[in-house]
XYZ file of N, CA and C in Angstrom:
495
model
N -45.919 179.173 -161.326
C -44.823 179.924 -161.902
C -44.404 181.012 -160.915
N -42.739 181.043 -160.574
C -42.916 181.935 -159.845
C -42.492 183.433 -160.599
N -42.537 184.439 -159.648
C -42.384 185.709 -159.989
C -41.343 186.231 -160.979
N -39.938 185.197 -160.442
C -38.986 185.304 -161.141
C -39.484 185.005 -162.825
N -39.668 183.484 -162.873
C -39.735 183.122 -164.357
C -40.917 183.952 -165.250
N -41.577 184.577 -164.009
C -42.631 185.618 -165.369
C -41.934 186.357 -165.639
N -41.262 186.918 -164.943
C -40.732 188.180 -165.594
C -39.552 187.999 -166.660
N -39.213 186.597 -166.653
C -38.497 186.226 -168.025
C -39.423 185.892 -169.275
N -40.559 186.075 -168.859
C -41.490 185.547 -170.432
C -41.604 187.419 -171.281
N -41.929 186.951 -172.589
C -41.840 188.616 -173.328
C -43.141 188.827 -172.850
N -43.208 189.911 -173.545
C -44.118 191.086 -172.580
C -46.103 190.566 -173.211
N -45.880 189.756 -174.321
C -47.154 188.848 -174.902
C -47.529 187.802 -174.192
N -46.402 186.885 -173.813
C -46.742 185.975 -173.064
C -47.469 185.872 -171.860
N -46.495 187.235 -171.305
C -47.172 187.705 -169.724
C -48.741 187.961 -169.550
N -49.164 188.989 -171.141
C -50.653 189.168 -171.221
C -51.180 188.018 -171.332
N -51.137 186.999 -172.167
C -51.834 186.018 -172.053
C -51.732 185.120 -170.943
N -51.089 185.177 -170.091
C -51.427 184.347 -169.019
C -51.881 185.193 -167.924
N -52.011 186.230 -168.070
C -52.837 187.509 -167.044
C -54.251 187.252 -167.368
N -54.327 186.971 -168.829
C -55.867 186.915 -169.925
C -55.723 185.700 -169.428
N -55.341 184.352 -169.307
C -55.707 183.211 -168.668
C -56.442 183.285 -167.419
N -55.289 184.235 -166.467
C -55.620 183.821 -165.168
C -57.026 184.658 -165.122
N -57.401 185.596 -165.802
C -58.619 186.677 -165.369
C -59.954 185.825 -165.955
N -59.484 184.756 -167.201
C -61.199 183.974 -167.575
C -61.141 182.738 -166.053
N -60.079 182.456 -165.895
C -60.330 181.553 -164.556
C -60.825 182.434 -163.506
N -60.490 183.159 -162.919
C -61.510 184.099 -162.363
C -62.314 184.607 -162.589
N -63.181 185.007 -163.773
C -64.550 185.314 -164.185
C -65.096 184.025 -163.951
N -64.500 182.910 -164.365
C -65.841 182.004 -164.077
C -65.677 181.194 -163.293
N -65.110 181.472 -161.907
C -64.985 181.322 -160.757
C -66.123 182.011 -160.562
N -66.081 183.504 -160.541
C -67.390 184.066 -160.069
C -68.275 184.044 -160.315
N -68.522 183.406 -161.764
C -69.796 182.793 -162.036
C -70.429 181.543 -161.248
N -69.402 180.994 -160.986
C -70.202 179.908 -160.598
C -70.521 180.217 -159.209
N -69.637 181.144 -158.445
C -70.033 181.891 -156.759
C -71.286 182.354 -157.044
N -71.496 182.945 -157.981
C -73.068 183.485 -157.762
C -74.218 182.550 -158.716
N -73.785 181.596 -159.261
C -74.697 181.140 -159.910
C -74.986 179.625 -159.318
N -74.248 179.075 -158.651
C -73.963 177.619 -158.590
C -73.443 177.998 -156.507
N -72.918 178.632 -155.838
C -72.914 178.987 -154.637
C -71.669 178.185 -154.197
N -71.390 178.436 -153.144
C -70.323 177.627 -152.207
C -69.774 176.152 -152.394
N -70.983 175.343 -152.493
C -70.849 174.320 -152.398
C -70.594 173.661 -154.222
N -70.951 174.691 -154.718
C -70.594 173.862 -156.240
C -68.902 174.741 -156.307
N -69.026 175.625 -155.918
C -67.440 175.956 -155.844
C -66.486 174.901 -155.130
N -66.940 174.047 -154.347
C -65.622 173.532 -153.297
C -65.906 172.351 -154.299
N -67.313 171.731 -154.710
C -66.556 170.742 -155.646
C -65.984 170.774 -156.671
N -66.121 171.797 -157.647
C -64.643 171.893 -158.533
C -63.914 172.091 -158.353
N -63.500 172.763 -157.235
C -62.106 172.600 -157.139
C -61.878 171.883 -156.266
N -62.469 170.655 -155.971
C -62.059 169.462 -155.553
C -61.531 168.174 -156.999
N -62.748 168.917 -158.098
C -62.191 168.119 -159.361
C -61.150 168.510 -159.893
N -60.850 169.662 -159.588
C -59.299 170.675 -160.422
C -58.318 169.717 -159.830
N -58.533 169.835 -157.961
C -57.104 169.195 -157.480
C -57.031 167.403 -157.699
N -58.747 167.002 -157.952
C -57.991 165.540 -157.949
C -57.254 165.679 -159.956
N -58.263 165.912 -160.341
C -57.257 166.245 -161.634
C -55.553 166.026 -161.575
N -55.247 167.776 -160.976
C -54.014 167.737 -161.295
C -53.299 166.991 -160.382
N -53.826 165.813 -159.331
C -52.948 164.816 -159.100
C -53.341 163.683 -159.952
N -53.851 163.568 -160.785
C -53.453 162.645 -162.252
C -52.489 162.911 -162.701
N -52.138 164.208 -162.621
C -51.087 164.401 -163.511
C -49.511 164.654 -162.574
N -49.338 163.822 -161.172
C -48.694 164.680 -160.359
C -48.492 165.829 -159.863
N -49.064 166.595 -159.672
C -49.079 167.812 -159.389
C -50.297 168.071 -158.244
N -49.314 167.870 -156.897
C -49.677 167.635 -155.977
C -49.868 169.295 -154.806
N -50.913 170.269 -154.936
C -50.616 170.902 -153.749
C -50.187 171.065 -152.476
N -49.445 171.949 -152.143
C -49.042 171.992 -150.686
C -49.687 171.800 -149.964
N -49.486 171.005 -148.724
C -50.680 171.063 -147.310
C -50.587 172.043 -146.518
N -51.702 172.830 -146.267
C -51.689 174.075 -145.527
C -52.980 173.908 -144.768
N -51.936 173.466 -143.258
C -52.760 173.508 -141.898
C -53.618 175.147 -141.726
N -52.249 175.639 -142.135
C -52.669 176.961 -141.419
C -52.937 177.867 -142.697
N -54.295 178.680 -142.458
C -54.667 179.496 -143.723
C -54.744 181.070 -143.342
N -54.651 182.046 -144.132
C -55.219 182.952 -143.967
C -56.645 183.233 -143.196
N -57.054 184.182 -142.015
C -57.841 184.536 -141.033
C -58.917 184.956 -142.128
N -59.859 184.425 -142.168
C -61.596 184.760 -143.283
C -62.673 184.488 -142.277
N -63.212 185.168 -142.366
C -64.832 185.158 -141.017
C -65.409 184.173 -142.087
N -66.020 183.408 -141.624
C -66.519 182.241 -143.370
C -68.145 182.209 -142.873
N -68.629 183.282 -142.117
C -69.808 183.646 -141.619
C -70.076 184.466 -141.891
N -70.607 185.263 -142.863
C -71.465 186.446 -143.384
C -71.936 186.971 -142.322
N -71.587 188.623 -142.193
C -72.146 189.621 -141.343
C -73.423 189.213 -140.805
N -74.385 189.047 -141.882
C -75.597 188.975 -141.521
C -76.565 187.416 -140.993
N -75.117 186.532 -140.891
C -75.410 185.455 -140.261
C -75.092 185.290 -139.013
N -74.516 186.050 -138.699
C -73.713 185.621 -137.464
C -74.416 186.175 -136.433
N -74.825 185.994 -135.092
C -75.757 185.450 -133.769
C -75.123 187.050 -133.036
N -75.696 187.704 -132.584
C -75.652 189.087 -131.994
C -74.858 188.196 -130.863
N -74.272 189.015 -130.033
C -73.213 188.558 -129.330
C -74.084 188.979 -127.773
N -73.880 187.584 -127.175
C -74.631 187.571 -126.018
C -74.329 188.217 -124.830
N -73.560 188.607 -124.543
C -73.034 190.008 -123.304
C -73.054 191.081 -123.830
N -72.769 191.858 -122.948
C -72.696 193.089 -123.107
C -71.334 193.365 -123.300
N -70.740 193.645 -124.156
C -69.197 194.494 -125.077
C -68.593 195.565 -123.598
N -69.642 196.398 -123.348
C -68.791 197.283 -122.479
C -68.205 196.882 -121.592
N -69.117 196.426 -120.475
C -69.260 195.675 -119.199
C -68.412 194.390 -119.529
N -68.059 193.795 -120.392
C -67.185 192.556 -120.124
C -65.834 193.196 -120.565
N -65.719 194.539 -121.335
C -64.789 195.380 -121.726
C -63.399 196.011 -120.489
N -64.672 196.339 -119.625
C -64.559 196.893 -117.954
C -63.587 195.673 -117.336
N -64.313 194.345 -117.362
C -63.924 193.150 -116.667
C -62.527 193.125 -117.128
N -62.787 192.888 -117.922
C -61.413 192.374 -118.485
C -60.440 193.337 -118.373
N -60.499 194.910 -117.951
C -59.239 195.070 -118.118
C -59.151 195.376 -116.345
N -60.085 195.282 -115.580
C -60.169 194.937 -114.217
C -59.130 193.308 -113.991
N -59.573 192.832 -114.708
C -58.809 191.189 -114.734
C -57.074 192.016 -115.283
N -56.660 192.329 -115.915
C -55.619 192.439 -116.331
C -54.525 193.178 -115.095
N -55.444 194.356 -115.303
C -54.736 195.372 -114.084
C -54.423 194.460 -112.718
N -55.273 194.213 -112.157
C -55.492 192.956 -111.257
C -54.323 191.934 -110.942
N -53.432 190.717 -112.544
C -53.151 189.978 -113.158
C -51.637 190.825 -112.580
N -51.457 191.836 -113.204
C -49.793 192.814 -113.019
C -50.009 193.385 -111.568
N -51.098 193.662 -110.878
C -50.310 193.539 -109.887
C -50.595 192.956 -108.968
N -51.061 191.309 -109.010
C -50.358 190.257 -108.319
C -48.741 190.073 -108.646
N -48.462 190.046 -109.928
C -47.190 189.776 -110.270
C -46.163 190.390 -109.656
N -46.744 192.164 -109.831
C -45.838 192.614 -109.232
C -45.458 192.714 -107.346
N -46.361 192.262 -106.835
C -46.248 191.723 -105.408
C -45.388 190.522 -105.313
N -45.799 189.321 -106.284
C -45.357 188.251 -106.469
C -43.535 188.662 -106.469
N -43.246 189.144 -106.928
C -42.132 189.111 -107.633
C -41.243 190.295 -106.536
N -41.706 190.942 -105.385
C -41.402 192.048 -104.620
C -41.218 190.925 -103.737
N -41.903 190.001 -103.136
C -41.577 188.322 -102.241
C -40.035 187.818 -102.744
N -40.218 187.161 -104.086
C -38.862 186.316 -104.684
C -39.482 186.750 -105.851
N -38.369 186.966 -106.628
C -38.045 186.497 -108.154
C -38.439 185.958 -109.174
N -39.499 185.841 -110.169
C -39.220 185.148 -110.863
C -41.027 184.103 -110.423
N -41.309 184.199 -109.412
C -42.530 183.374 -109.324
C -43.718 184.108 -109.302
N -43.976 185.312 -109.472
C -44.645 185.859 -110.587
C -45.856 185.432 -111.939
N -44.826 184.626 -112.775
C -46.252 184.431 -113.575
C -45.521 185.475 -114.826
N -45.866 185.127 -116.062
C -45.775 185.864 -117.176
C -46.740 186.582 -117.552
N -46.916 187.767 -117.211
C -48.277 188.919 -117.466
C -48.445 188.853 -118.922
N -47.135 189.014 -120.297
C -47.397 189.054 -121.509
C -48.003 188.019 -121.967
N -47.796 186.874 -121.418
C -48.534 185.561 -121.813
C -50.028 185.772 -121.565
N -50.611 186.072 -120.563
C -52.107 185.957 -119.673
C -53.043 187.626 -120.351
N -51.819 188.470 -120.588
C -52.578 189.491 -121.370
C -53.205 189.660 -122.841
N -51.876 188.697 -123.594
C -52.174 188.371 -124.697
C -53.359 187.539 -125.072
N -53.763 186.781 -124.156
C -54.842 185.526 -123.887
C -56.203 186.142 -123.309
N -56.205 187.099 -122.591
C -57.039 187.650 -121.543
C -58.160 187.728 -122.594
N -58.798 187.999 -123.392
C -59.816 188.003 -124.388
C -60.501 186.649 -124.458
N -59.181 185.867 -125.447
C -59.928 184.322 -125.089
C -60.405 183.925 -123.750
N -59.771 184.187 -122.537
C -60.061 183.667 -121.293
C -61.925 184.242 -121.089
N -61.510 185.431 -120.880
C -63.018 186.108 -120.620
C -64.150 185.483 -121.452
N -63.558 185.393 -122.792
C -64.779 185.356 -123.603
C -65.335 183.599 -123.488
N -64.427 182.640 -123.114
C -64.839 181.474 -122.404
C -65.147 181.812 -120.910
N -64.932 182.187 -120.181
C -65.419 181.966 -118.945
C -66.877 182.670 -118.865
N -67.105 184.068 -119.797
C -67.998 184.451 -119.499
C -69.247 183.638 -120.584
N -69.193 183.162 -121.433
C -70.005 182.169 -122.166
C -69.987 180.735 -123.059
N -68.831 180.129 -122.538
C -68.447 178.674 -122.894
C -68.217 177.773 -121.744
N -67.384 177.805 -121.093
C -67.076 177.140 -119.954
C -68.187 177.089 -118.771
N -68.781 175.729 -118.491
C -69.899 175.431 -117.630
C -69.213 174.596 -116.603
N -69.685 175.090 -115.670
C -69.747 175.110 -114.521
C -70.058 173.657 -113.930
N -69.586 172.394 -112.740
C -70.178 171.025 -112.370
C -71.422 171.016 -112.069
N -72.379 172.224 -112.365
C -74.148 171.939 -111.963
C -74.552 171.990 -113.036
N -73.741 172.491 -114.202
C -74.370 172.602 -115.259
C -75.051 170.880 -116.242
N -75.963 170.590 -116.990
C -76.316 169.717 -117.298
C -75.134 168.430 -118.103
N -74.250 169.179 -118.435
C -73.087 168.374 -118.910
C -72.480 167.746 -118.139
N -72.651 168.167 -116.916
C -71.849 167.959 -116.362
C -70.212 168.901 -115.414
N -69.991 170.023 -116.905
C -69.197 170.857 -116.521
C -68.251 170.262 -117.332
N -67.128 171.387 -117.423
C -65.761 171.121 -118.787
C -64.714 171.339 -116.989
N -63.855 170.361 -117.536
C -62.461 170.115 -117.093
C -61.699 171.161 -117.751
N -61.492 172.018 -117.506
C -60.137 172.901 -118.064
C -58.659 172.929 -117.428
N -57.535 172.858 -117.855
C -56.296 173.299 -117.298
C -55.661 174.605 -118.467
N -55.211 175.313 -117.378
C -54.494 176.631 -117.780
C -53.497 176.231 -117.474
N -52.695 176.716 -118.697
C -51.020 176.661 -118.943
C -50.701 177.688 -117.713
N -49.375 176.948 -116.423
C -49.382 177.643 -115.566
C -48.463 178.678 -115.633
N -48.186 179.289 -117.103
C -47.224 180.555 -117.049
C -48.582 181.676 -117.508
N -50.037 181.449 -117.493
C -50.544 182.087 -117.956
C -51.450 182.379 -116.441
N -51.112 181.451 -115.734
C -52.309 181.795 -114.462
C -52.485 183.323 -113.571
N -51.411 183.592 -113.729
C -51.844 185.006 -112.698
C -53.066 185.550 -113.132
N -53.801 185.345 -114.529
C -54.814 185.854 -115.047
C -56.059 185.492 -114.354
N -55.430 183.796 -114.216
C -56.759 183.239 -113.685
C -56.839 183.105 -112.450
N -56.089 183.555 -111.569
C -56.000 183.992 -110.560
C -56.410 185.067 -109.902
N -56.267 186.123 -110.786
C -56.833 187.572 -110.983
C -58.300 187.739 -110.617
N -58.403 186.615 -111.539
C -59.932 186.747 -111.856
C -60.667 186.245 -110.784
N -60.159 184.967 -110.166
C -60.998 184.469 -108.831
C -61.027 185.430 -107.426
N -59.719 185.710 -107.269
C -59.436 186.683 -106.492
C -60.742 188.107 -106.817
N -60.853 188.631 -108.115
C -61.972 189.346 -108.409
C -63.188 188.867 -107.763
N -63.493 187.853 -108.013
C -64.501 187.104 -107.739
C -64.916 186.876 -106.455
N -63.662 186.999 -105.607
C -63.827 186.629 -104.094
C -63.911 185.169 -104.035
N -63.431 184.391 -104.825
C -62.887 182.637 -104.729
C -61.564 182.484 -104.102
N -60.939 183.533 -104.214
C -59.492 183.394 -103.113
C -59.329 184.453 -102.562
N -58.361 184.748 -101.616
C -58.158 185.504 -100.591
C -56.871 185.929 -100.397
């Protein structure tokens, strides 16, 4: 129901479907704490095959609201050090603008998009400094390609590194 048509129901109706929606949420939370996660996702796996008995088909939603679905106290202490890769990274950035801006003092335009590689610079670090392995590594090593409007970053970074010159 949307917003509009509640606010056409009288002012009884509205309570009782407020008083609806609040026993569906009490014993929602009953069953979160009594029955846990997994008895939660199967009823409301029986709710939705249900109400497609009856047509009433939910929307598909790729994309959801951002939820850590890892409890504080589950989640694995974070294996670097916060400061020191804190440092890096904005060593990598600073770095990143001014290649560009050299780049772009040469010709025009071949540069590199800094907003792209800055916006990213987190993900980058936080794979290079503990996901992405290396061809000695036992896997073998990961194949990566960087989108090349984002490279001055990764460029930055080798150049940091003393991999280019």
């Amino acid at each position: 129901m949307s917003d509009l048509e509640f606010s056409q129901l009288t002012e009884e109706e509205q309570k009782l479907l407020q008083l609806e929606r609040d026993e569906w949420l009490e014993s929602l939370d009953y069953v979160i704490k009594n029955g846990g996660p997994g008895r939660v996702k199967q009823l409301l796996r029986a709710l939705q095959n249900r109400a497609a008995q009856f047509g009433i088909h939910l929307p598909y939603a790729a994309n959801t609201p951002y939820v850590n679905t890892i409890p504080r106290h589950e989640q694995p202490r974070f294996p670097g050090n916060h400061e020191v890769e804190w440092r890096i990274r904005c060593l990598v950035r600073w770095n990143a603008m001014a290649m560009i801006v050299r780049a772009n003092r040469e010709s025009d335009g071949i540069g590199g998009h800094i907003s792209t590689f800055g916006s990213a610079a987190t993900l980058y670090e936080i794979g290079f400094n503990h996901f992405f392995k290396g061809k000695h590594d036992e896997s073998g090593g990961d194949l990566i390609y960087f989108q090349g409007h984002a490279a001055p970053g990764i460029y930055a970074r080798a150049f940091l590194e003393g991999r280019i010159t």
